[in-house]
Short mmCIF file of C-alpha atoms in Angstrom, two decimals:
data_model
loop_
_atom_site.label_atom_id
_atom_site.label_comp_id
_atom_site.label_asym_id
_atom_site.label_seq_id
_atom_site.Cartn_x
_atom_site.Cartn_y
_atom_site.Cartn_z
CA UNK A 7 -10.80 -42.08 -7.61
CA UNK A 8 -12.85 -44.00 -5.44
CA UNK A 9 -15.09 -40.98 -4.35
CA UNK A 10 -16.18 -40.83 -8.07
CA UNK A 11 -16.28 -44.74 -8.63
CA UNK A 12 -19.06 -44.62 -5.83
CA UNK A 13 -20.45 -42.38 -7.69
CA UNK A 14 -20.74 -44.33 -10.21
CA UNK A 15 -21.81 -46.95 -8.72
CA UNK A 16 -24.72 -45.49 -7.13
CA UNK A 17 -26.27 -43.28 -9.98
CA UNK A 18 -25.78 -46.30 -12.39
CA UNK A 19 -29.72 -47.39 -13.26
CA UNK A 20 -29.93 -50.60 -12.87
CA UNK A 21 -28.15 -50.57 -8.74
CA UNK A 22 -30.84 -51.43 -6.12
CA UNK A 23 -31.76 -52.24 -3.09
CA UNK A 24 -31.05 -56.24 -3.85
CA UNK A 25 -27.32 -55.10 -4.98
CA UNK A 26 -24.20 -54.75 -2.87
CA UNK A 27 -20.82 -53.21 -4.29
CA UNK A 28 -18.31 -52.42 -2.50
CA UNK A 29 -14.83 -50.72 -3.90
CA UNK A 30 -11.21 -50.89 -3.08
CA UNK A 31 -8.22 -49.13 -4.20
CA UNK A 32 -4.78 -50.44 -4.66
CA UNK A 33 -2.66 -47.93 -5.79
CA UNK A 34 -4.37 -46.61 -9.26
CA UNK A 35 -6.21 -50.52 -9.78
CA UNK A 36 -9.86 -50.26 -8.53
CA UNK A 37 -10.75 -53.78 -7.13
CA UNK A 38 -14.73 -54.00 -7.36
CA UNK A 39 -16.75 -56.45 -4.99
CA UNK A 40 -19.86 -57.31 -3.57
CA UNK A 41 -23.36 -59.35 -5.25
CA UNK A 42 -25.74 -58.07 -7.85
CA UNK A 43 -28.82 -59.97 -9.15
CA UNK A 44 -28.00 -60.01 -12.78
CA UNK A 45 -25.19 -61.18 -15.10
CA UNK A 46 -25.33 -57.77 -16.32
CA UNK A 47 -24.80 -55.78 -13.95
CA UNK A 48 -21.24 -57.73 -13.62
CA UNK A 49 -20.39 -57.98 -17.30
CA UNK A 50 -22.21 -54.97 -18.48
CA UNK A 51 -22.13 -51.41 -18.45
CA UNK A 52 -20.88 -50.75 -14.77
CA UNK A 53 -17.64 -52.59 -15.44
CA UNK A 54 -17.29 -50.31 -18.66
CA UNK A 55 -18.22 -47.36 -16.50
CA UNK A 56 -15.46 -47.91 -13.54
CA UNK A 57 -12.35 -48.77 -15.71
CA UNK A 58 -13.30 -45.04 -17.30
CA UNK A 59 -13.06 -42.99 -13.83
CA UNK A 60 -10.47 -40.77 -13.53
CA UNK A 61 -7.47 -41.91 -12.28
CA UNK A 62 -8.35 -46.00 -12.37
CA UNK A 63 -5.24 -47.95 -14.20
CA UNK A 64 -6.37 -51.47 -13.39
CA UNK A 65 -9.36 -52.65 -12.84
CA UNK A 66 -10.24 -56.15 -11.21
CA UNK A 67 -14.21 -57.25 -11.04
CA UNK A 68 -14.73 -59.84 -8.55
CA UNK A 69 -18.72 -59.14 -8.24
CA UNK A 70 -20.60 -62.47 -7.21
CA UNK A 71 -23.78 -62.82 -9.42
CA UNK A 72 -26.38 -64.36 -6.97
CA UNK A 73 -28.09 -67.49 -7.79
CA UNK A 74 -31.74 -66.83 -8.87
CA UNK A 75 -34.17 -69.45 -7.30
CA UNK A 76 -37.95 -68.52 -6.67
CA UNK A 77 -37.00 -68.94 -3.10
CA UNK A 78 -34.65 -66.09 -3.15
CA UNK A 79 -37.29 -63.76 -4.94
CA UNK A 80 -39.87 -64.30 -2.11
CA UNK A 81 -38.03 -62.56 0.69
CA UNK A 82 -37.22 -59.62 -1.73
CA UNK A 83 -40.74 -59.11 -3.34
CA UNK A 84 -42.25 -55.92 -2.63
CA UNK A 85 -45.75 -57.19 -1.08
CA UNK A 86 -43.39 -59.02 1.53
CA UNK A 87 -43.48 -57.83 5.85
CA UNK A 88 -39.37 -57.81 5.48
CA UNK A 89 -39.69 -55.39 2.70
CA UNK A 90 -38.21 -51.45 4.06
CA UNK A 91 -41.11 -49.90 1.51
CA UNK A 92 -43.84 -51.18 3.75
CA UNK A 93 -42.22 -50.95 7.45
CA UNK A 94 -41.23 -48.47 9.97
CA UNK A 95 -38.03 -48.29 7.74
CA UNK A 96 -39.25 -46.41 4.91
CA UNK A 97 -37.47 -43.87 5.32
CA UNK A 98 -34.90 -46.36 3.86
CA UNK A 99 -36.32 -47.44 1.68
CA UNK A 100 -38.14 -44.90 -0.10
CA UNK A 101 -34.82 -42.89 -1.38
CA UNK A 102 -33.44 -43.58 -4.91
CA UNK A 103 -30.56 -45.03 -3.18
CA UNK A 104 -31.04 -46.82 -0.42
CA UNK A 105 -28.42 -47.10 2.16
CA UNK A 106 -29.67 -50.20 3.51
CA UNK A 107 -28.51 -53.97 0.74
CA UNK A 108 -30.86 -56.57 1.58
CA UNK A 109 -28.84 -59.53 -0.36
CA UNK A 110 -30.49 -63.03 -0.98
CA UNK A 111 -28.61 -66.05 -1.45
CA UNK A 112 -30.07 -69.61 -1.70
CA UNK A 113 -32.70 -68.44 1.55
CA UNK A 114 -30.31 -66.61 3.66
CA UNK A 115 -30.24 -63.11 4.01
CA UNK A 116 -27.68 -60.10 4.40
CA UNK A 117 -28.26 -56.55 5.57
CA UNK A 118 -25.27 -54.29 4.09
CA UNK A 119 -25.11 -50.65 4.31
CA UNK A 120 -25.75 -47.97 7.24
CA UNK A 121 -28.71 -46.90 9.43
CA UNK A 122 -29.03 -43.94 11.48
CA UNK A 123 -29.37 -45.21 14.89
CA UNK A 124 -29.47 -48.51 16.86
CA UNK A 125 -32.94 -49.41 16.97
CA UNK A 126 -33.26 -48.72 13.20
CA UNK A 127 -30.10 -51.68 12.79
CA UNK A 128 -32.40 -53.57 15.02
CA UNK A 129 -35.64 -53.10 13.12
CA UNK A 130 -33.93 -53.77 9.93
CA UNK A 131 -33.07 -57.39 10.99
CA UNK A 132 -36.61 -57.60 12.61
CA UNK A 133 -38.60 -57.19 9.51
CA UNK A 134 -35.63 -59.01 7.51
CA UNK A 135 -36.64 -62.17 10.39
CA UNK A 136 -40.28 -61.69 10.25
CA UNK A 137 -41.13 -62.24 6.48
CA UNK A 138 -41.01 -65.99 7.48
CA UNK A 139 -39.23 -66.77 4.00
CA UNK A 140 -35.75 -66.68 4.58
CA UNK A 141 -33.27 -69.48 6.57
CA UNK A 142 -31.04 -66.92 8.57
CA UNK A 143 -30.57 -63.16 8.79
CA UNK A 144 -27.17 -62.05 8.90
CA UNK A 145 -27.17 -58.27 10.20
CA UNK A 146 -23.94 -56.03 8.87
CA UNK A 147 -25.72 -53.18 9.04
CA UNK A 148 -23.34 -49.97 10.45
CA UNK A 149 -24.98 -46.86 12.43
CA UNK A 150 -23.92 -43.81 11.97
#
């Protein structure tokens, strides 16, 4: 069940680079988590989508929408030094799903996901630190 909700989850259009979801079982109830930029995305289509994988009997969405400020949408925009497209990392950020989350919340922001190798976990939070936009950087980035 969960192999296919991640699935999902990953091939749904509208997940990116700005999203985080993260899925639990409990017995047959798939417990959904994580932050996503748009009401939608919580409310919409991907909670239709996971209650219809195989073997799901319960279904509990906790997703946080994150607040939208034009502070938040600074450290994300593309044109931006912390941006993967435009770093060393773009190998991570060039693939139609990245395994690297950058989340933004009110300034602040979180690397989710895996990297390859050390030094990429450690360039990630560099060029998360050096766009100059955000409060703190808070690296949960796993290698391997």
């Amino acid at each position: 069940m969960l192999e296919q909700a991640r699935k999902e989850v990953v091939t749904y259009y509208a997940f990116g680079i700005f999203d985080n979801v993260e899925l639990q079982a409990q017995g047959d109830k798939l417990i959904v988590s994580g932050q996503v930029t748009d009401p939608f995305k919580k409310k919409g289509p991907l909670g239709n989508i996971l209650t219809r994988v195989k073997g799901v009997g319960g279904f509990e969405n906790n997703l946080e929408v994150l607040p939208t400020s034009s502070h938040d949408d600074l450290p994300a925009a593309p044109d931006r030094p912390g941006d993967l497209r435009n770093s060393s990392l773009f190998n991570y950020g060039n693939r139609a799903v990245p395994p690297i989350h950058i989340i933004v919340k009110n300034g602040n922001v979180t690397l989710e996901g895996a990297v390859g190798s050390k030094m990429d976990r450690q360039l990630a939070e560099m060029a998360a630190r050096t766009n100059g936009l955000s409060f703190s950087v808070t690296n949960n980035l796993r290698v391997g």
